[in-house]
Coordinates of N, CA, C and O in Angstrom, one line a residue:
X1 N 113.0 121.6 144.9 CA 112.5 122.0 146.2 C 113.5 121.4 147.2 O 114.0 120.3 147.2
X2 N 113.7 122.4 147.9 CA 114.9 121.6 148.9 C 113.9 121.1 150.4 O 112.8 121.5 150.7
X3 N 114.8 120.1 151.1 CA 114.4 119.5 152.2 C 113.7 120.6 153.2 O 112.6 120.4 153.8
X4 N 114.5 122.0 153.4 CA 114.3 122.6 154.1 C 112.9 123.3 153.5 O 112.1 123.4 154.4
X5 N 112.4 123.9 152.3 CA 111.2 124.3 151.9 C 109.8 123.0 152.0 O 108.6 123.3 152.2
X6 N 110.4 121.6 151.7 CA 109.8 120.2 152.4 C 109.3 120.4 153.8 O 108.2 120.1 154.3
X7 N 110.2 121.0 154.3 CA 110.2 120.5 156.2 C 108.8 122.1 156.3 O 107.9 121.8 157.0
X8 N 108.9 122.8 156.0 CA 107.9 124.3 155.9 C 106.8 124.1 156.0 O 106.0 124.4 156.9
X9 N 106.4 123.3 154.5 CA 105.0 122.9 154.3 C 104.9 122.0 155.3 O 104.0 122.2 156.0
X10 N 105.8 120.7 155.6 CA 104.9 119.9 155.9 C 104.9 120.1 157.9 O 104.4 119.4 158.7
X11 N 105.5 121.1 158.1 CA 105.3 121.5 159.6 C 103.3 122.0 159.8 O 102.5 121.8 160.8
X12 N 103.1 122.9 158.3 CA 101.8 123.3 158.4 C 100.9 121.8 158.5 O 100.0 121.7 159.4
X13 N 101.0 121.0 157.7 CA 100.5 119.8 156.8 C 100.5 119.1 158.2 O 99.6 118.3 158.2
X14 N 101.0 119.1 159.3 CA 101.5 118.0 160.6 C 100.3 118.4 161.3 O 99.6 117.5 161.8
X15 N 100.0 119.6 161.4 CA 99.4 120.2 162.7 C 98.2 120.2 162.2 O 97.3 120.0 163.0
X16 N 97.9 120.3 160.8 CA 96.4 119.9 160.0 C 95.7 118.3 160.4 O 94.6 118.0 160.9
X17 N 96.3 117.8 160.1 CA 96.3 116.1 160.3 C 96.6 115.7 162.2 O 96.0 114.8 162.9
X18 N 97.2 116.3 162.5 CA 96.8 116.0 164.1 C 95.8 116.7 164.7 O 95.8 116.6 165.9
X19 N 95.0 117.5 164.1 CA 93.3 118.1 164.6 C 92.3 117.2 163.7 O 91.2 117.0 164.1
X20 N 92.9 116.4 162.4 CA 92.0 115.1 162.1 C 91.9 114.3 163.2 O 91.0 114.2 164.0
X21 N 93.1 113.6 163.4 CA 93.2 112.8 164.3 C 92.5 112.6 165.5 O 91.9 111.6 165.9
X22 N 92.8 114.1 166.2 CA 91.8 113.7 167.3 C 90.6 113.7 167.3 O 90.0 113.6 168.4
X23 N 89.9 113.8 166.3 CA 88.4 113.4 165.8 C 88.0 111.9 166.0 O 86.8 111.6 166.0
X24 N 89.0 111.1 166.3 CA 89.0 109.7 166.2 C 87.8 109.3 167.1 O 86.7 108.9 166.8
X25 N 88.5 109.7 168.7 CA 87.2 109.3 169.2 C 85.8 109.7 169.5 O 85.1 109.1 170.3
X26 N 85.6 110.9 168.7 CA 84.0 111.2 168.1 C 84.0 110.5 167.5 O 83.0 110.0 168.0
X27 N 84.3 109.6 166.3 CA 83.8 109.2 165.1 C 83.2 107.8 165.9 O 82.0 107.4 166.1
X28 N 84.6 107.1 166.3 CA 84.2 106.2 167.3 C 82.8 106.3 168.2 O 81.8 105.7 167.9
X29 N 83.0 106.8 169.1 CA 81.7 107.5 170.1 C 80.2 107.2 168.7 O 79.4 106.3 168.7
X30 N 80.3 108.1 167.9 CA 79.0 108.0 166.9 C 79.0 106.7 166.2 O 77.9 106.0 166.2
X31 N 80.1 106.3 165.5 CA 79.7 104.9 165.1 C 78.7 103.5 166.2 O 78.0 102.5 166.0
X32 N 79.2 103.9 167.2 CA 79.0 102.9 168.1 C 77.3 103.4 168.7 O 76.4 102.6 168.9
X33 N 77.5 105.0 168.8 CA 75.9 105.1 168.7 C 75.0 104.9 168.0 O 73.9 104.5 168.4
X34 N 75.3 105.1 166.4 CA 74.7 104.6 165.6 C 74.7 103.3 165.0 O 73.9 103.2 164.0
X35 N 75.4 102.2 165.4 CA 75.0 101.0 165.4 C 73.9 100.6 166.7 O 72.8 100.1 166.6
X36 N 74.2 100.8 167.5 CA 72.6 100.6 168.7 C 71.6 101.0 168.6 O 70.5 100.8 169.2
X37 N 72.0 101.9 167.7 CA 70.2 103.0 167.5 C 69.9 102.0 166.2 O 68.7 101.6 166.3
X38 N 70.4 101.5 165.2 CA 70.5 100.8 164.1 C 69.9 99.0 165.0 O 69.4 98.2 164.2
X39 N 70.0 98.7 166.0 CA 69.7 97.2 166.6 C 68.9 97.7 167.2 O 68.3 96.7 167.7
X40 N 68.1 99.2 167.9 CA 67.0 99.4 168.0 C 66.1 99.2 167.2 O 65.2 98.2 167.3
X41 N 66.1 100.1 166.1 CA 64.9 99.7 165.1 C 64.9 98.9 164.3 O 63.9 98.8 163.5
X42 N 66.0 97.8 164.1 CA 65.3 96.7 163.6 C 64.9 95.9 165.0 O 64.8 94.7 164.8
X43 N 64.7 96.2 166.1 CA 64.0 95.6 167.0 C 62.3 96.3 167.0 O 61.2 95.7 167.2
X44 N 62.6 97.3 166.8 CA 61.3 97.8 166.8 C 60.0 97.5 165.8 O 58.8 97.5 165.9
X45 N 60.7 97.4 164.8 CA 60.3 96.9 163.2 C 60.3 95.7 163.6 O 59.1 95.4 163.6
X46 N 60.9 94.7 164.1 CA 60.4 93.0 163.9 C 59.1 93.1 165.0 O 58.1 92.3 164.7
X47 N 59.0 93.8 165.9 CA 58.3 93.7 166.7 C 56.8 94.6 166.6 O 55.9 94.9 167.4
X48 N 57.1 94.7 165.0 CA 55.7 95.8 164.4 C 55.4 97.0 165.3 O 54.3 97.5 165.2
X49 N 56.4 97.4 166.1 CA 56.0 98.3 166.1 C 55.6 100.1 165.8 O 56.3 100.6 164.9
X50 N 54.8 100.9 166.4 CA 54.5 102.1 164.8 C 56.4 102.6 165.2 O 57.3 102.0 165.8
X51 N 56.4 104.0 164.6 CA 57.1 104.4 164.7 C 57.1 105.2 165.6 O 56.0 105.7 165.7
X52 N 58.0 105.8 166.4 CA 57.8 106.6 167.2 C 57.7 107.8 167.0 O 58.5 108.2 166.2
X53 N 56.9 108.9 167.5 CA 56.4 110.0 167.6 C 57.7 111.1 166.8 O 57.8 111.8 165.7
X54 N 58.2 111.0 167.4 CA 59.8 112.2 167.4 C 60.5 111.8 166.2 O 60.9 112.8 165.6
X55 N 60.8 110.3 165.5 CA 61.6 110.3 165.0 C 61.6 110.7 163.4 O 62.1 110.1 162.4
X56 N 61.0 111.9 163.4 CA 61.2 112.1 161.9 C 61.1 111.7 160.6 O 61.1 112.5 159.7
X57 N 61.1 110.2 160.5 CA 61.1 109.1 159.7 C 59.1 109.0 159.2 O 58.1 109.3 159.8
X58 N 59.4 108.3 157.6 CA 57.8 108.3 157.4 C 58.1 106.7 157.6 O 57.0 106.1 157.9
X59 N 59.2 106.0 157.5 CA 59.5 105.0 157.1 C 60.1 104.4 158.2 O 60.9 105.1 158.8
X60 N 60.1 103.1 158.8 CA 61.6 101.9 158.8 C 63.0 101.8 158.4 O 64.1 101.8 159.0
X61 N 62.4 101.8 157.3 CA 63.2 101.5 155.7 C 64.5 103.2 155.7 O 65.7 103.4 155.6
X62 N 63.3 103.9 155.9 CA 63.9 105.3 155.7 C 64.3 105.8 156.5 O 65.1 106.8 156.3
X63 N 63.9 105.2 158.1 CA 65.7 105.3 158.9 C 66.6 104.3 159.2 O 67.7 104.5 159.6
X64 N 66.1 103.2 159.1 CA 67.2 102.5 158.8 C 68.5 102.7 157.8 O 69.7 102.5 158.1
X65 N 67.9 103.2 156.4 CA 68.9 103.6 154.9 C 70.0 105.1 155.9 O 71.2 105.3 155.7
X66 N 69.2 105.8 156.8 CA 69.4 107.5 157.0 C 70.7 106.8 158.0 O 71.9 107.0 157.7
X67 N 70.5 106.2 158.8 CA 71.8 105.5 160.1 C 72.8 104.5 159.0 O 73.9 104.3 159.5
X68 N 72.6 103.9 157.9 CA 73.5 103.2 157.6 C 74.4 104.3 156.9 O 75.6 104.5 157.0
X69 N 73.7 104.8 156.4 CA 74.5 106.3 155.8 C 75.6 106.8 156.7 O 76.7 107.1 156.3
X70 N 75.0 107.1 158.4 CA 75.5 107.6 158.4 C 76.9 106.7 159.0 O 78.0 107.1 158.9
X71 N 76.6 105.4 159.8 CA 77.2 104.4 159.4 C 78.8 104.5 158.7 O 79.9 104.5 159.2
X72 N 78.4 104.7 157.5 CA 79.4 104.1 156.2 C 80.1 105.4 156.8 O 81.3 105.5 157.1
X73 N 79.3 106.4 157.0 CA 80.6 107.8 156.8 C 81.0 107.8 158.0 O 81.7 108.8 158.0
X74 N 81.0 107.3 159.4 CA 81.5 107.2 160.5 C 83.1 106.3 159.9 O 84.3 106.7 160.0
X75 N 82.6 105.0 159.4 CA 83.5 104.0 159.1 C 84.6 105.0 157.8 O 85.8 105.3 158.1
X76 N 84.3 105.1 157.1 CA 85.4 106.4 156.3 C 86.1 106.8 157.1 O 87.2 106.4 157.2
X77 N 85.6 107.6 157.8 CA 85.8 108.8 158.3 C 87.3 107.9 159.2 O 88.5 108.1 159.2
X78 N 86.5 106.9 160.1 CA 88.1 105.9 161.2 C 89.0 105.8 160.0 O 90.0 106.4 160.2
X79 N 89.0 105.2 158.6 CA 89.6 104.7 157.6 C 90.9 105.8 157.6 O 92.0 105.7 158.0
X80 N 90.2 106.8 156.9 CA 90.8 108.2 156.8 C 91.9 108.7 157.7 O 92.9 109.2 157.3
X81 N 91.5 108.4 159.2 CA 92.2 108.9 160.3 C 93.5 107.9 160.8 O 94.4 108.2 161.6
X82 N 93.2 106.6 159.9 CA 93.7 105.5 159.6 C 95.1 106.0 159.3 O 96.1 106.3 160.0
X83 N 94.9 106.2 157.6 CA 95.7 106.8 157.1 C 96.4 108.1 157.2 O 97.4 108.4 156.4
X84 N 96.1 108.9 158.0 CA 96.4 110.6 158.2 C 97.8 110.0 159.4 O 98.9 110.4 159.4
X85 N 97.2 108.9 160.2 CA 98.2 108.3 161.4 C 99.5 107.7 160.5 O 100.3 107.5 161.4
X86 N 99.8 107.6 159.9 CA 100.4 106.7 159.0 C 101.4 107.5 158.5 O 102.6 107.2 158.4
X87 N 100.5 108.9 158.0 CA 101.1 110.0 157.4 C 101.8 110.8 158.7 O 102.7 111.6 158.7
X88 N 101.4 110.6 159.1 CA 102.4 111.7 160.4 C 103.1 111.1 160.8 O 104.1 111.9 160.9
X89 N 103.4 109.5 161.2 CA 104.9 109.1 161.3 C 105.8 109.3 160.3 O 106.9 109.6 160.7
X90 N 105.7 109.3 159.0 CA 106.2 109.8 157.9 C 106.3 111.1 157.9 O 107.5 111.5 158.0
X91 N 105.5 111.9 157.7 CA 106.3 113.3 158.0 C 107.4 113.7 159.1 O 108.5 114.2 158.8
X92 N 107.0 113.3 160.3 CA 107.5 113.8 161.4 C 108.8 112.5 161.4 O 109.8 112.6 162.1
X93 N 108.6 111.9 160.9 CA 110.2 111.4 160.8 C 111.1 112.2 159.5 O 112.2 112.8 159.8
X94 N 110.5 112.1 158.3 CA 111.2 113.5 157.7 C 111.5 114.8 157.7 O 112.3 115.3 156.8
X95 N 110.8 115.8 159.0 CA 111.3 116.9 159.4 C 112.2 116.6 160.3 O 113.2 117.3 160.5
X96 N 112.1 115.3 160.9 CA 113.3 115.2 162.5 C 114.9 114.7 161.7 O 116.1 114.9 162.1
X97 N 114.5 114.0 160.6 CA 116.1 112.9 160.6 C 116.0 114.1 158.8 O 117.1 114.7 159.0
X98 N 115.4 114.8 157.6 CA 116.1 115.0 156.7 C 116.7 116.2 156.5 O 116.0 117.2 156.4
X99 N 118.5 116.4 156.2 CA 118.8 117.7 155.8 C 118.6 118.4 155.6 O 118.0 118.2 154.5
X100 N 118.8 120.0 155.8 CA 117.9 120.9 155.6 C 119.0 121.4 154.1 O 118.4 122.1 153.2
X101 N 120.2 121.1 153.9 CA 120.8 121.7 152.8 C 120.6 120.8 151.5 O 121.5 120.8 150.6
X102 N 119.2 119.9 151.4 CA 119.3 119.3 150.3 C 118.9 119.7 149.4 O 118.9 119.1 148.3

């Protein structure tokens, strides 16, 4: 495969990973909601109180587990976007600086 059939794909592969990217500050935005909603109800739980009407939960326990969940995949999700960043200076330095006759 030559540089120039390289530089093709990864022009598609660039513009994929910079619509990840700007997901960042959703994931952000929700993680940080869902940690406060997560220091609500263990406030509400130490403080015995019932559950609230709306919240779908039979359980404490079982929204607490449902927010850490979603939690972990908030934090993935930054990890990921981590790495996709990482990958785009790498690409985009190899379409700009490698020959196309290689």
């Amino acid at each position: 495969m030559t540089n120039r059939e390289v530089k093709l794909i990864l022009e598609s592969v660039i513009e994929k990973t910079k619509k990840s990217v700007e997901n960042e500050k959703n994931y952000l935005r929700e993680l940080t909601d869902d940690r406060h909603l997560l220091m609500y109800i263990e406030e509400l739980q130490s403080e015995n109180q019932p559950l609230p009407e709306d919240c779908g939960y039979e359980s404490y326990t079982d929204w607490k587990t449902q927010i850490e969940k979603e939690i972990k995949a908030s934090e993935n999700s930054l990890s990921r976007i981590g790495t996709e960043k990482a990958e785009l200076v790498a690409f985009e330095y190899f379409t700009a600086n490698a020959p196309d006759g290689v």
